[in-house]
Amino acid sequence: QASQSHQFLSRCYVQPQWIFDSINKCRILAVEFMHYCIAAKCIKKVFVSIKGIYIQVEIDGNEISWIIPHQFTTPPPSNIDFRVMLSFLEIYTTILGFVNFKLYSTLNLVYPPKALEEVFSEESAVYYGDDIYRERLESLNIKLAEVEKDEDEDEMDAELLTGDDSLEELKKQREEEENFRTLFKDCKFFLGREVPREILALVIRSLGGQVSWSSDTGVASVYAETETDITHGIVDRPSQSHQFLSRCYVQPQWIFDSINQRKLIPVDDYIAGCMLPPHLSPFINKNSYMPPEQVELLGRTDGEEAEETTTPLDLTAEEKKLAIMAMPKKRKMLYNKMVHSNKKKTSVVNKLKRKRDELDETRTKKAAV
């Protein structure tokens, strides 16, 4: 439902006035869900592709992925009937509204969301009561109702997670997860006007960081660029007119790669103006193609890959043929579909490997010249 809402937002900006209410509702629901992700600190993976930005969160042990289109997309084809899409969108927006209400109630957040800022009075802090408040809420840089933690419950859980090896392992995993949820707690970011502000504010605040931007580019600017305790400047230009020596200027990919590797990686390869390393997808499996950089990152060797691809049963060709002949018709059809699917995946992997080899060979020849 979240992907459908974002896709509808990106495709309907040239549509007539009758569709404006649906666009407005999609925007409201998308902002509500992103505010929940920030409050729950549940973002796990981020990948920027040519189609959009893929995000994965974990809610109640379930991994949920959706895509946010880029801000500037191509115009939709003229033969799309948005009236048909509206019939499906009405179902999705209704479901997503109930889901948002349930998610907010689990965190003791007020729904519809309200900003907890002293500058807003009770009269003005009404959900989307005016355009200024709506812009501030859509900026994803204002605080909502905070969760009140039960200290006694936390102490009881800490006592239960002691005294046993398996429980100690669970405690260690819990500590690692808490450390990841506060990955950017010691970082203070300032965004340049050319970077995607919404997605960066979402992932940075979701992992405990502080973020702001120039008040000329958008509302809800928390602090100015001249603050001395800013640690990182996020820019996407090769050079800056003025720089502060107290901070490092990195490109947005550093944020996404740090999240996918679950640690603050060195900024040497991400300095403004540098050639960026490959942006590797965290959504991989053992049967898909992995570039050499991905293999090196995962610490896997060719021997380990070969060990994973070996079949558990070593059958001869005759035994395999007899086993297939003995299968019932339905199972044989299912088996043939599985074989066809595996061959198709293998051909895609081999094609990508050949393209990578050709690319490496071309780069080697150019370097030699």
mmCIF file of N, CA, C and O in Angstrom, residues 4-81:
data_model
loop_
_atom_site.group_PDB
_atom_site.id
_atom_site.type_symbol
_atom_site.label_atom_id
_atom_site.label_comp_id
_atom_site.label_asym_id
_atom_site.label_seq_id
_atom_site.Cartn_x
_atom_site.Cartn_y
_atom_site.Cartn_z
ATOM 1 N N GLN A 4 2.211 1.780 -3.503
ATOM 2 C CA GLN A 4 1.162 2.276 -4.393
ATOM 3 C C GLN A 4 0.894 3.757 -4.154
ATOM 4 O O GLN A 4 0.711 4.536 -5.100
ATOM 5 N N SER A 5 0.882 4.177 -2.887
ATOM 6 C CA SER A 5 0.631 5.580 -2.574
ATOM 7 C C SER A 5 1.733 6.470 -3.122
ATOM 8 O O SER A 5 1.474 7.524 -3.726
ATOM 9 N N HIS A 6 2.996 6.058 -2.949
ATOM 10 C CA HIS A 6 4.104 6.860 -3.459
ATOM 11 C C HIS A 6 4.100 6.899 -4.981
ATOM 12 O O HIS A 6 4.369 7.940 -5.597
ATOM 13 N N GLN A 7 3.820 5.742 -5.622
ATOM 14 C CA GLN A 7 3.795 5.716 -7.080
ATOM 15 C C GLN A 7 2.686 6.617 -7.621
ATOM 16 O O GLN A 7 2.860 7.319 -8.622
ATOM 17 N N PHE A 8 1.536 6.600 -6.975
ATOM 18 C CA PHE A 8 0.430 7.434 -7.428
ATOM 19 C C PHE A 8 0.773 8.911 -7.289
ATOM 20 O O PHE A 8 0.412 9.727 -8.138
ATOM 21 N N LEU A 9 1.500 9.260 -6.228
ATOM 22 C CA LEU A 9 1.913 10.646 -6.046
ATOM 23 C C LEU A 9 2.816 11.113 -7.178
ATOM 24 O O LEU A 9 2.698 12.239 -7.671
ATOM 25 N N SER A 10 3.739 10.236 -7.591
ATOM 26 C CA SER A 10 4.730 10.642 -8.594
ATOM 27 C C SER A 10 4.145 10.690 -9.996
ATOM 28 O O SER A 10 4.706 11.333 -10.873
ATOM 29 N N ARG A 11 3.024 10.008 -10.231
ATOM 30 C CA ARG A 11 2.484 9.906 -11.585
ATOM 31 C C ARG A 11 1.318 10.848 -11.859
ATOM 32 O O ARG A 11 0.882 10.957 -12.996
ATOM 33 N N CYS A 12 0.796 11.487 -10.839
ATOM 34 C CA CYS A 12 -0.459 12.220 -11.015
ATOM 35 C C CYS A 12 -0.312 13.731 -10.935
ATOM 36 O O CYS A 12 -1.287 14.435 -10.722
ATOM 37 N N TYR A 13 0.895 14.237 -11.085
ATOM 38 C CA TYR A 13 1.058 15.670 -10.920
ATOM 39 C C TYR A 13 0.562 16.465 -12.120
ATOM 40 O O TYR A 13 0.469 17.685 -12.058
ATOM 41 N N VAL A 14 0.248 15.791 -13.230
ATOM 42 C CA VAL A 14 -0.248 16.498 -14.407
ATOM 43 C C VAL A 14 -1.722 16.216 -14.643
ATOM 44 O O VAL A 14 -2.252 16.528 -15.703
ATOM 45 N N GLN A 15 -2.391 15.615 -13.646
ATOM 46 C CA GLN A 15 -3.779 15.238 -13.818
ATOM 47 C C GLN A 15 -4.708 16.386 -13.442
ATOM 48 O O GLN A 15 -4.317 17.325 -12.759
ATOM 49 N N PRO A 16 -5.978 16.328 -13.851
ATOM 50 C CA PRO A 16 -6.908 17.427 -13.593
ATOM 51 C C PRO A 16 -7.268 17.547 -12.124
ATOM 52 O O PRO A 16 -6.872 16.744 -11.280
ATOM 53 N N GLN A 17 -8.080 18.537 -11.817
ATOM 54 C CA GLN A 17 -8.390 18.891 -10.437
ATOM 55 C C GLN A 17 -9.187 17.813 -9.714
ATOM 56 O O GLN A 17 -9.073 17.663 -8.501
ATOM 57 N N TRP A 18 -9.988 17.019 -10.443
ATOM 58 C CA TRP A 18 -10.841 16.033 -9.783
ATOM 59 C C TRP A 18 -10.048 14.963 -9.049
ATOM 60 O O TRP A 18 -10.587 14.264 -8.197
ATOM 61 N N ILE A 19 -8.771 14.825 -9.393
ATOM 62 C CA ILE A 19 -7.965 13.786 -8.758
ATOM 63 C C ILE A 19 -7.131 14.338 -7.596
ATOM 64 O O ILE A 19 -6.414 13.597 -6.940
ATOM 65 N N PHE A 20 -7.250 15.639 -7.325
ATOM 66 C CA PHE A 20 -6.404 16.271 -6.315
ATOM 67 C C PHE A 20 -6.652 15.686 -4.926
ATOM 68 O O PHE A 20 -5.723 15.535 -4.137
ATOM 69 N N ASP A 21 -7.902 15.383 -4.582
ATOM 70 C CA ASP A 21 -8.207 14.843 -3.252
ATOM 71 C C ASP A 21 -7.499 13.508 -3.009
ATOM 72 O O ASP A 21 -7.007 13.245 -1.905
ATOM 73 N N SER A 22 -7.448 12.678 -4.029
ATOM 74 C CA SER A 22 -6.767 11.387 -3.883
ATOM 75 C C SER A 22 -5.265 11.583 -3.716
ATOM 76 O O SER A 22 -4.620 10.891 -2.927
ATOM 77 N N ILE A 23 -4.695 12.532 -4.458
ATOM 78 C CA ILE A 23 -3.268 12.825 -4.307
ATOM 79 C C ILE A 23 -2.975 13.332 -2.898
ATOM 80 O O ILE A 23 -2.003 12.922 -2.261
ATOM 81 N N ASN A 24 -3.836 14.202 -2.405
ATOM 82 C CA ASN A 24 -3.650 14.761 -1.067
ATOM 83 C C ASN A 24 -3.720 13.664 0.001
ATOM 84 O O ASN A 24 -2.938 13.645 0.950
ATOM 85 N N LYS A 25 -4.661 12.733 -0.158
ATOM 86 C CA LYS A 25 -4.805 11.641 0.809
ATOM 87 C C LYS A 25 -3.600 10.713 0.778
ATOM 88 O O LYS A 25 -3.124 10.253 1.831
ATOM 89 N N CYS A 26 -3.083 10.435 -0.418
ATOM 90 C CA CYS A 26 -1.883 9.599 -0.529
ATOM 91 C C CYS A 26 -0.701 10.258 0.181
ATOM 92 O O CYS A 26 0.081 9.586 0.878
ATOM 93 N N ARG A 27 -0.567 11.560 0.012
ATOM 94 C CA ARG A 27 0.541 12.273 0.648
ATOM 95 C C ARG A 27 0.417 12.230 2.161
ATOM 96 O O ARG A 27 1.406 12.016 2.872
ATOM 97 N N ILE A 28 -0.782 12.403 2.672
ATOM 98 C CA ILE A 28 -0.991 12.368 4.117
ATOM 99 C C ILE A 28 -0.609 10.999 4.682
ATOM 100 O O ILE A 28 0.117 10.895 5.670
ATOM 101 N N LEU A 29 -1.089 9.926 4.057
ATOM 102 C CA LEU A 29 -0.812 8.578 4.550
ATOM 103 C C LEU A 29 0.673 8.244 4.449
ATOM 104 O O LEU A 29 1.235 7.593 5.341
ATOM 105 N N ALA A 30 1.330 8.683 3.364
ATOM 106 C CA ALA A 30 2.761 8.412 3.219
ATOM 107 C C ALA A 30 3.569 9.125 4.299
ATOM 108 O O ALA A 30 4.487 8.546 4.886
ATOM 109 N N VAL A 31 3.225 10.381 4.582
ATOM 110 C CA VAL A 31 3.927 11.129 5.634
ATOM 111 C C VAL A 31 3.690 10.499 6.996
ATOM 112 O O VAL A 31 4.608 10.387 7.819
ATOM 113 N N GLU A 32 2.474 10.045 7.256
ATOM 114 C CA GLU A 32 2.177 9.389 8.537
ATOM 115 C C GLU A 32 3.022 8.142 8.719
ATOM 116 O O GLU A 32 3.582 7.910 9.795
ATOM 117 N N PHE A 33 3.114 7.331 7.674
ATOM 118 C CA PHE A 33 3.885 6.087 7.781
ATOM 119 C C PHE A 33 5.371 6.375 7.967
ATOM 120 O O PHE A 33 6.054 5.692 8.741
ATOM 121 N N MET A 34 5.897 7.381 7.272
ATOM 122 C CA MET A 34 7.316 7.709 7.434
ATOM 123 C C MET A 34 7.594 8.258 8.827
ATOM 124 O O MET A 34 8.659 7.999 9.399
ATOM 125 N N HIS A 35 6.657 9.009 9.405
ATOM 126 C CA HIS A 35 6.836 9.468 10.776
ATOM 127 C C HIS A 35 6.853 8.295 11.751
ATOM 128 O O HIS A 35 7.587 8.309 12.752
ATOM 129 N N TYR A 36 6.055 7.282 11.478
ATOM 130 C CA TYR A 36 6.102 6.090 12.337
ATOM 131 C C TYR A 36 7.463 5.415 12.243
ATOM 132 O O TYR A 36 8.026 4.985 13.261
ATOM 133 N N CYS A 37 8.012 5.299 11.036
ATOM 134 C CA CYS A 37 9.327 4.670 10.868
ATOM 135 C C CYS A 37 10.398 5.428 11.643
ATOM 136 O O CYS A 37 11.325 4.832 12.199
ATOM 137 N N ILE A 38 10.269 6.748 11.701
ATOM 138 C CA ILE A 38 11.232 7.542 12.460
ATOM 139 C C ILE A 38 11.076 7.292 13.953
ATOM 140 O O ILE A 38 12.053 7.100 14.675
ATOM 141 N N ALA A 39 9.833 7.273 14.440
ATOM 142 C CA ALA A 39 9.594 7.078 15.871
ATOM 143 C C ALA A 39 9.967 5.675 16.315
ATOM 144 O O ALA A 39 10.513 5.482 17.406
ATOM 145 N N ALA A 40 9.694 4.671 15.485
ATOM 146 C CA ALA A 40 9.986 3.282 15.850
ATOM 147 C C ALA A 40 11.428 2.895 15.576
ATOM 148 O O ALA A 40 11.878 1.837 16.047
ATOM 149 N N LYS A 41 12.174 3.703 14.795
ATOM 150 C CA LYS A 41 13.572 3.408 14.445
ATOM 151 C C LYS A 41 13.692 2.006 13.843
ATOM 152 O O LYS A 41 14.493 1.176 14.296
ATOM 153 N N CYS A 42 12.901 1.750 12.840
ATOM 154 C CA CYS A 42 12.789 0.393 12.306
ATOM 155 C C CYS A 42 13.397 0.225 10.917
ATOM 156 O O CYS A 42 13.256 -0.839 10.317
ATOM 157 N N ILE A 43 14.055 1.237 10.379
ATOM 158 C CA ILE A 43 14.650 1.112 9.044
ATOM 159 C C ILE A 43 15.879 0.204 9.106
ATOM 160 O O ILE A 43 16.729 0.338 9.986
ATOM 161 N N LYS A 44 15.961 -0.736 8.145
ATOM 162 C CA LYS A 44 17.045 -1.712 8.118
ATOM 163 C C LYS A 44 17.942 -1.589 6.890
ATOM 164 O O LYS A 44 19.150 -1.710 6.994
ATOM 165 N N LYS A 45 17.335 -1.360 5.730
ATOM 166 C CA LYS A 45 18.113 -1.330 4.487
ATOM 167 C C LYS A 45 17.592 -0.216 3.592
ATOM 168 O O LYS A 45 16.401 0.100 3.611
ATOM 169 N N VAL A 46 18.507 0.352 2.800
ATOM 170 C CA VAL A 46 18.163 1.395 1.825
ATOM 171 C C VAL A 46 18.980 1.144 0.564
ATOM 172 O O VAL A 46 20.183 0.871 0.639
ATOM 173 N N PHE A 47 18.316 1.221 -0.578
ATOM 174 C CA PHE A 47 19.026 1.039 -1.848
ATOM 175 C C PHE A 47 18.463 2.008 -2.872
ATOM 176 O O PHE A 47 17.251 2.072 -3.085
ATOM 177 N N VAL A 48 19.337 2.763 -3.515
ATOM 178 C CA VAL A 48 18.953 3.748 -4.520
ATOM 179 C C VAL A 48 19.167 3.138 -5.896
ATOM 180 O O VAL A 48 20.292 2.769 -6.245
ATOM 181 N N SER A 49 18.089 2.995 -6.649
ATOM 182 C CA SER A 49 18.169 2.437 -7.994
ATOM 183 C C SER A 49 17.619 3.446 -8.987
ATOM 184 O O SER A 49 17.158 4.534 -8.624
ATOM 185 N N ILE A 50 17.630 3.072 -10.251
ATOM 186 C CA ILE A 50 17.115 3.955 -11.284
ATOM 187 C C ILE A 50 15.598 4.075 -11.202
ATOM 188 O O ILE A 50 15.007 5.061 -11.640
ATOM 189 N N LYS A 51 14.929 3.083 -10.604
ATOM 190 C CA LYS A 51 13.470 3.125 -10.471
ATOM 191 C C LYS A 51 13.027 4.004 -9.309
ATOM 192 O O LYS A 51 11.940 4.558 -9.334
ATOM 193 N N GLY A 52 13.840 4.070 -8.286
ATOM 194 C CA GLY A 52 13.483 4.820 -7.084
ATOM 195 C C GLY A 52 14.351 4.380 -5.925
ATOM 196 O O GLY A 52 15.426 3.797 -6.116
ATOM 197 N N ILE A 53 13.882 4.635 -4.722
ATOM 198 C CA ILE A 53 14.633 4.321 -3.508
ATOM 199 C C ILE A 53 13.895 3.210 -2.773
ATOM 200 O O ILE A 53 12.759 3.391 -2.318
ATOM 201 N N TYR A 54 14.541 2.066 -2.657
ATOM 202 C CA TYR A 54 13.963 0.928 -1.955
ATOM 203 C C TYR A 54 14.311 1.033 -0.471
ATOM 204 O O TYR A 54 15.469 1.257 -0.111
ATOM 205 N N ILE A 55 13.324 0.846 0.369
ATOM 206 C CA ILE A 55 13.503 0.919 1.813
ATOM 207 C C ILE A 55 12.911 -0.331 2.437
ATOM 208 O O ILE A 55 11.819 -0.774 2.048
ATOM 209 N N GLN A 56 13.620 -0.887 3.397
ATOM 210 C CA GLN A 56 13.125 -2.044 4.146
ATOM 211 C C GLN A 56 13.084 -1.717 5.624
ATOM 212 O O GLN A 56 14.048 -1.186 6.176
ATOM 213 N N VAL A 57 11.959 -2.003 6.249
ATOM 214 C CA VAL A 57 11.788 -1.809 7.686
ATOM 215 C C VAL A 57 11.384 -3.142 8.304
ATOM 216 O O VAL A 57 10.940 -4.065 7.605
ATOM 217 N N GLU A 58 11.543 -3.225 9.612
ATOM 218 C CA GLU A 58 11.130 -4.414 10.358
ATOM 219 C C GLU A 58 10.113 -3.983 11.409
ATOM 220 O O GLU A 58 10.434 -3.229 12.323
ATOM 221 N N ILE A 59 8.885 -4.464 11.259
ATOM 222 C CA ILE A 59 7.791 -4.120 12.151
ATOM 223 C C ILE A 59 7.237 -5.399 12.754
ATOM 224 O O ILE A 59 6.749 -6.270 12.019
ATOM 225 N N ASP A 60 7.351 -5.538 14.065
ATOM 226 C CA ASP A 60 6.871 -6.722 14.777
ATOM 227 C C ASP A 60 7.465 -8.001 14.205
ATOM 228 O O ASP A 60 6.780 -9.022 14.050
ATOM 229 N N GLY A 61 8.749 -7.949 13.867
ATOM 230 C CA GLY A 61 9.421 -9.135 13.343
ATOM 231 C C GLY A 61 9.187 -9.404 11.872
ATOM 232 O O GLY A 61 9.737 -10.372 11.329
ATOM 233 N N ASN A 62 8.399 -8.588 11.198
ATOM 234 C CA ASN A 62 8.112 -8.771 9.773
ATOM 235 C C ASN A 62 8.880 -7.744 8.957
ATOM 236 O O ASN A 62 8.851 -6.548 9.262
ATOM 237 N N GLU A 63 9.573 -8.206 7.930
ATOM 238 C CA GLU A 63 10.320 -7.321 7.047
ATOM 239 C C GLU A 63 9.395 -6.806 5.951
ATOM 240 O O GLU A 63 8.761 -7.586 5.241
ATOM 241 N N ILE A 64 9.314 -5.491 5.820
ATOM 242 C CA ILE A 64 8.439 -4.841 4.849
ATOM 243 C C ILE A 64 9.292 -3.930 3.972
ATOM 244 O O ILE A 64 10.051 -3.108 4.486
ATOM 245 N N SER A 65 9.162 -4.095 2.672
ATOM 246 C CA SER A 65 9.928 -3.281 1.720
ATOM 247 C C SER A 65 8.965 -2.519 0.822
ATOM 248 O O SER A 65 7.917 -3.043 0.429
ATOM 249 N N TRP A 66 9.323 -1.296 0.501
ATOM 250 C CA TRP A 66 8.546 -0.505 -0.451
ATOM 251 C C TRP A 66 9.485 0.432 -1.185
ATOM 252 O O TRP A 66 10.665 0.559 -0.834
ATOM 253 N N ILE A 67 8.977 1.066 -2.211
ATOM 254 C CA ILE A 67 9.796 1.922 -3.064
ATOM 255 C C ILE A 67 9.217 3.328 -3.077
ATOM 256 O O ILE A 67 8.004 3.518 -3.160
ATOM 257 N N ILE A 68 10.110 4.301 -2.955
ATOM 258 C CA ILE A 68 9.750 5.712 -3.059
ATOM 259 C C ILE A 68 10.327 6.238 -4.370
ATOM 260 O O ILE A 68 11.545 6.223 -4.552
ATOM 261 N N PRO A 69 9.499 6.674 -5.315
ATOM 262 C CA PRO A 69 10.023 7.189 -6.593
ATOM 263 C C PRO A 69 10.881 8.434 -6.373
ATOM 264 O O PRO A 69 10.747 9.140 -5.368
ATOM 265 N N HIS A 70 11.757 8.687 -7.326
ATOM 266 C CA HIS A 70 12.570 9.892 -7.278
ATOM 267 C C HIS A 70 11.686 11.127 -7.425
ATOM 268 O O HIS A 70 10.569 11.055 -7.951
ATOM 269 N N GLN A 71 12.196 12.236 -6.955
ATOM 270 C CA GLN A 71 11.400 13.459 -6.953
ATOM 271 C C GLN A 71 11.043 13.903 -8.365
ATOM 272 O O GLN A 71 9.922 14.321 -8.635
ATOM 273 N N PHE A 72 11.994 13.814 -9.275
ATOM 274 C CA PHE A 72 11.751 14.240 -10.657
ATOM 275 C C PHE A 72 11.658 12.993 -11.532
ATOM 276 O O PHE A 72 12.673 12.345 -11.822
ATOM 277 N N THR A 73 10.444 12.621 -11.910
ATOM 278 C CA THR A 73 10.207 11.437 -12.723
ATOM 279 C C THR A 73 9.735 11.834 -14.110
ATOM 280 O O THR A 73 9.371 12.980 -14.367
ATOM 281 N N THR A 74 9.745 10.847 -14.989
ATOM 282 C CA THR A 74 9.274 11.102 -16.351
ATOM 283 C C THR A 74 7.757 11.246 -16.357
ATOM 284 O O THR A 74 7.067 10.666 -15.516
ATOM 285 N N PRO A 75 7.202 12.035 -17.283
ATOM 286 C CA PRO A 75 5.740 12.183 -17.351
ATOM 287 C C PRO A 75 5.067 10.849 -17.625
ATOM 288 O O PRO A 75 5.607 10.005 -18.359
ATOM 289 N N PRO A 76 3.901 10.591 -17.038
ATOM 290 C CA PRO A 76 3.209 9.308 -17.261
ATOM 291 C C PRO A 76 2.690 9.216 -18.690
ATOM 292 O O PRO A 76 2.381 10.230 -19.319
ATOM 293 N N PRO A 77 2.573 8.006 -19.219
ATOM 294 C CA PRO A 77 2.018 7.847 -20.578
ATOM 295 C C PRO A 77 0.582 8.363 -20.648
ATOM 296 O O PRO A 77 -0.168 8.308 -19.677
ATOM 297 N N SER A 78 0.214 8.838 -21.799
ATOM 298 C CA SER A 78 -1.118 9.424 -21.964
ATOM 299 C C SER A 78 -2.226 8.385 -22.008
ATOM 300 O O SER A 78 -3.407 8.722 -21.852
ATOM 301 N N ASN A 79 -1.881 7.103 -22.241
ATOM 302 C CA ASN A 79 -2.912 6.075 -22.361
ATOM 303 C C ASN A 79 -3.271 5.425 -21.024
ATOM 304 O O ASN A 79 -4.001 4.435 -21.000
ATOM 305 N N ILE A 80 -2.763 5.933 -19.897
ATOM 306 C CA ILE A 80 -3.103 5.385 -18.586
ATOM 307 C C ILE A 80 -4.447 5.952 -18.139
ATOM 308 O O ILE A 80 -4.651 7.166 -18.147
ATOM 309 N N ASP A 81 -5.333 5.069 -17.762
ATOM 310 C CA ASP A 81 -6.644 5.478 -17.266
ATOM 311 C C ASP A 81 -6.578 5.558 -15.742
ATOM 312 O O ASP A 81 -6.642 4.541 -15.054
#
